[in-house]
Amino acid sequence: MEIKEKIFDVYKIRNDFPCLKRKIRGKDLIYFDNAATTQRPKQVIEAIKEFYENYNANVHRGVHTLSYEASVKYEEAHQKVAEFIGAKGMEEIIFTRNASEALNLVAYSIGIHELEEGDEIITTLMEHHSNIVPWQMLRKVKKIKLHYVNVLKNGTLDLEHLEKLLNKKTKIVAFTLASNFLGTITPAKEIIKIIRNKSDAIIVCDGAQAVPHIKVNVKEIDCDFLAVSGHKMLGPTGTGFLYGKKHLLEKMEPFLYGGDMIFEVTTEGATWNELPWKFEAGTPNIAGGIGLSAAIDYLNEIGMENIENHEKELLEYALRRMREIEDIEIYGHKEQDALGLISFNIKGVHPHDIAGICDEEGIAIRSGHHCTQPLMRHFCIENSARASFYIYNTKEEIDVFIEVLKKIKKYFSK
Amino acid sequence: MIEEIYEIILDHYKNPRNYGKMENPDIEYEGGNPYCGDEIKMQFKLKNGVIEDVKFSGRGCAISQASASILTEYLKGKKIEEIKNFKKEEHLKNLGMELSPVRMKCALLAYEVMRIALFGEEEIGK
Ligand SMILES: Cc1ncc(COP(=O)(O)O)c(C=O)c1O
């Protein structure tokens, strides 16, 4: 622990991120929009460059050297992701463009082929639109029922409500490991126990916010699927992945059809390639996968525990300082475990103005509905501002942010 | 700093001019910006080709609301012929500050609503 703590030097880490050197209208960039997408370290950018400059080729196809090298690296990327989340091996990891595509994969492959009229799906009011809209699609085309688990006033899931909704007709339960609006980390192990007790449902976890920030182990929580965004954990844009239990992936129908995903094609039909390639039709985002692999190396080098501790410190500090401001309303963050992410409003100030003025001071924060409209409606708010932290953020940056918020409060509140 | 840059905007945001609704307007139009939820409605009373009265109502960020207030001040008493040549750049100048491209949409909402109200649907997206 001693040694690990020494390795975590936020100023050294910052040096690895070229974009953090940007000036915005002459001011130092303060990047607090990490829940949307993170910055990338030079190690990731270099890995992508290295691929394009030294072994650029298609994967799985050629006997030539470049193709072989690219294939090895691309497969290794799957293996690294598998180890990172505690999966059995790369056959359980499917690369996608983002977390949304990973959730759609499950909705199409299982939903379309295996659900029947009258079956039930449970999601929650806490979800990102990505973990709601695909299930609504199934409701429409398969005539299934869709239920939403309530969110309590303190910003946690109502587990008693979940228990009541579960029954033998429940075929899929999809819930997030952490909320991108409230910051709340959901008690996944406990939730999954409840589900398994009362149904045989397939359990789909949205790890888009959790996996970049806290240690997630799929064996420990025992989910069936996990959807993750690579671009929210230092990886390139256009990357994400789906973890699925091998025995489920084996019997599932493919999602996209075409090249690379087949074993053999005749004019009569086709048989499917082995896992995970059965679910990766066409030429994949090879450079992206290799970049994601470098991002995971980077996170492992720092250590997820250190990342968690650093963000916890930032969160506690930011909450304490923000609460100094009169008339600020902070959503969530009551007692529960939470990510370094704070959604808030200042009374009498439109969140768009908060984000706009922060931008003038070089601070990048989000404003809007954060793709969680049902949740926001549940809390009777239309939009909010949101600041979200990552490994390279500092208390000094939070101090600058607080000063700007105080000025906004002073001059803009009616 | 903030208070200086935003001087005119803040003045109009906190004390909007011509805010409210009128009975029996000759023309009215309402527009919104779904991305950020800004909404502006403008109502006009016309007489002999002149804007006799104008009112706006709506909700949204300071820029969108102040911009509407500033615009109504400019419009009141002007000939419609004259307004026809009133460019959006001139309206932006009246706001008294440089806007980043992202906030331009907020600032131009009222202007667009006015153009559509007075000069018709073909103004949409101009
Ligand atoms: C909780 C959650 N789920 C899913 C997504 C969608 O991720 P992606 O944009 O990678 O599809 C996000 C991203 O904003 C998110 O915060």
Coordinates of N, CA, C and O and ligand atoms in Angstrom, one line a residue, chain A residues 35-37 96-104 126-131 176-181 206-210 227-232 238-241 341 366 370-372 386, ligand 1:
Chain A
A35 N -17.5 12.0 -17.3 CA -18.6 11.1 -17.4 C -19.1 10.9 -18.8 O -19.7 9.9 -19.2
A36 N -18.9 12.0 -19.6 CA -19.2 11.9 -21.0 C -18.2 11.2 -21.8 O -18.5 10.2 -22.5
T37 N -17.0 11.6 -21.7 CA -15.8 10.9 -22.2 C -14.6 11.4 -21.6 O -14.5 12.6 -21.2
T96 N -17.3 -3.6 -29.1 CA -18.4 -2.8 -29.8 C -17.9 -1.4 -30.0 O -16.8 -1.0 -29.6
R97 N -18.8 -0.5 -30.5 CA -18.4 0.9 -30.7 C -18.5 1.7 -29.4 O -17.9 2.7 -29.2
N98 N -19.4 1.2 -28.5 CA -19.6 1.9 -27.3 C -20.6 1.1 -26.4 O -20.9 -0.1 -26.8
A99 N -20.9 1.6 -25.2 CA -21.8 0.8 -24.3 C -23.2 0.6 -24.9 O -23.8 -0.4 -24.7
S100 N -23.7 1.6 -25.6 CA -25.0 1.5 -26.2 C -25.1 0.3 -27.2 O -26.1 -0.4 -27.2
E101 N -24.1 0.2 -28.0 CA -24.1 -0.9 -29.0 C -24.1 -2.3 -28.2 O -24.7 -3.2 -28.6
A102 N -23.3 -2.3 -27.1 CA -23.2 -3.5 -26.3 C -24.6 -3.9 -25.8 O -25.0 -5.1 -25.8
L103 N -25.4 -2.9 -25.3 CA -26.7 -3.2 -24.8 C -27.7 -3.6 -25.9 O -28.5 -4.5 -25.7
N104 N -27.5 -2.9 -27.0 CA -28.3 -3.3 -28.2 C -28.1 -4.7 -28.6 O -29.0 -5.4 -29.0
M126 N -33.3 4.7 -13.0 CA -32.0 5.3 -12.8 C -31.2 5.3 -14.1 O -30.1 5.9 -14.2
E127 N -31.7 4.6 -15.1 CA -30.9 4.3 -16.3 C -30.7 5.4 -17.2 O -31.5 6.3 -17.4
H128 N -29.5 5.3 -17.9 CA -29.2 6.1 -19.1 C -30.2 5.6 -20.2 O -30.6 4.5 -20.2
H129 N -30.5 6.5 -21.1 CA -31.4 6.1 -22.2 C -30.9 4.9 -22.9 O -31.8 4.1 -23.4
S130 N -29.6 4.6 -22.9 CA -29.1 3.4 -23.6 C -29.6 2.1 -22.9 O -29.6 1.1 -23.6
N131 N -30.0 2.2 -21.7 CA -30.4 1.0 -21.0 C -32.0 1.1 -20.8 O -32.5 0.4 -20.0
T176 N -28.1 -0.4 -13.9 CA -26.8 0.2 -14.0 C -26.0 0.0 -12.7 O -26.6 -0.1 -11.6
L177 N -24.7 -0.1 -12.9 CA -23.8 -0.3 -11.7 C -23.5 1.1 -11.0 O -23.1 1.1 -9.9
A178 N -23.7 2.1 -11.8 CA -23.6 3.5 -11.2 C -24.3 4.5 -12.1 O -24.3 4.4 -13.3
S179 N -24.9 5.5 -11.5 CA -25.8 6.4 -12.2 C -24.9 7.6 -12.7 O -24.1 8.2 -12.0
N180 N -25.1 7.9 -14.0 CA -24.4 9.0 -14.6 C -25.0 10.4 -14.2 O -24.5 11.4 -14.6
F181 N -26.1 10.4 -13.5 CA -26.7 11.6 -13.0 C -26.5 11.8 -11.5 O -26.2 12.9 -11.0
D206 N -25.2 -2.4 -16.7 CA -24.6 -1.2 -17.5 C -23.4 -0.7 -16.6 O -23.6 -0.1 -15.6
G207 N -22.2 -1.0 -17.2 CA -21.0 -0.7 -16.4 C -20.3 0.6 -17.0 O -19.2 0.8 -16.7
A208 N -21.0 1.3 -17.8 CA -20.4 2.5 -18.5 C -19.8 3.4 -17.6 O -18.7 4.0 -17.8
Q209 N -20.5 3.7 -16.4 CA -19.9 4.7 -15.5 C -19.1 4.0 -14.4 O -18.1 4.6 -13.9
A210 N -19.4 2.8 -14.0 CA -18.7 2.1 -12.9 C -17.3 1.6 -13.3 O -16.4 1.9 -12.6
A227 N -22.1 -4.2 -20.0 CA -21.8 -3.3 -21.1 C -20.9 -2.1 -20.6 O -21.2 -1.5 -19.6
V228 N -19.9 -1.9 -21.4 CA -18.9 -0.8 -21.0 C -18.5 0.0 -22.1 O -18.4 -0.4 -23.3
S229 N -18.2 1.3 -21.9 CA -17.6 2.3 -22.9 C -16.1 2.3 -22.7 O -15.7 2.7 -21.6
G230 N -15.4 2.0 -23.8 CA -13.9 2.2 -23.7 C -13.5 3.6 -23.6 O -12.5 4.0 -23.0
H231 N -14.3 4.5 -24.2 CA -13.9 5.9 -24.3 C -14.2 6.7 -23.0 O -13.8 7.8 -22.9
K232 N -14.8 6.0 -22.0 CA -15.0 6.7 -20.7 C -13.9 6.2 -19.8 O -13.9 6.5 -18.6
G238 N -15.2 5.4 -30.1 CA -15.5 4.3 -31.0 C -15.1 3.0 -30.4 O -15.1 2.0 -31.1
T239 N -14.8 3.0 -29.1 CA -14.6 1.7 -28.4 C -15.5 1.5 -27.3 O -15.9 2.4 -26.6
G240 N -15.8 0.2 -27.1 CA -16.7 -0.2 -25.9 C -16.7 -1.8 -26.0 O -16.1 -2.3 -26.9
F241 N -17.2 -2.4 -25.0 CA -17.3 -3.9 -25.1 C -18.4 -4.4 -24.3 O -19.0 -3.8 -23.4
L341 N -18.8 12.4 -9.2 CA -19.6 13.0 -10.2 C -20.8 13.7 -9.5 O -21.4 13.1 -8.6
R366 N -20.8 19.7 -17.9 CA -22.0 19.3 -18.8 C -23.2 20.1 -18.3 O -23.4 20.3 -17.1
H370 N -28.6 14.9 -19.5 CA -27.7 13.8 -19.3 C -28.2 12.5 -19.8 O -27.8 11.4 -19.2
C371 N -29.1 12.5 -20.8 CA -29.6 11.2 -21.3 C -30.3 10.4 -20.2 O -30.2 9.1 -20.2
T372 N -30.9 11.0 -19.2 CA -31.6 10.3 -18.2 C -32.9 11.0 -17.9 O -33.2 11.3 -16.8
R386 N -23.4 19.4 -14.4 CA -22.8 18.2 -13.9 C -21.3 18.3 -14.0 O -20.8 18.6 -15.1
Ligands
LIG1 C1 -24.7 5.0 -17.4 C2 -24.4 5.1 -18.8 N1 -24.8 4.1 -19.6 C3 -24.6 4.1 -20.9 C4 -24.0 5.2 -21.6 C5 -23.8 5.2 -23.0 O1 -22.5 5.0 -23.3 P1 -22.0 5.1 -24.8 O2 -22.0 6.6 -25.2 O3 -20.6 4.6 -24.8 O4 -22.8 4.3 -25.7 C6 -23.5 6.2 -20.8 C7 -22.9 7.3 -21.4 O5 -23.1 8.5 -21.3 C8 -23.8 6.2 -19.4 O6 -23.4 7.2 -18.6

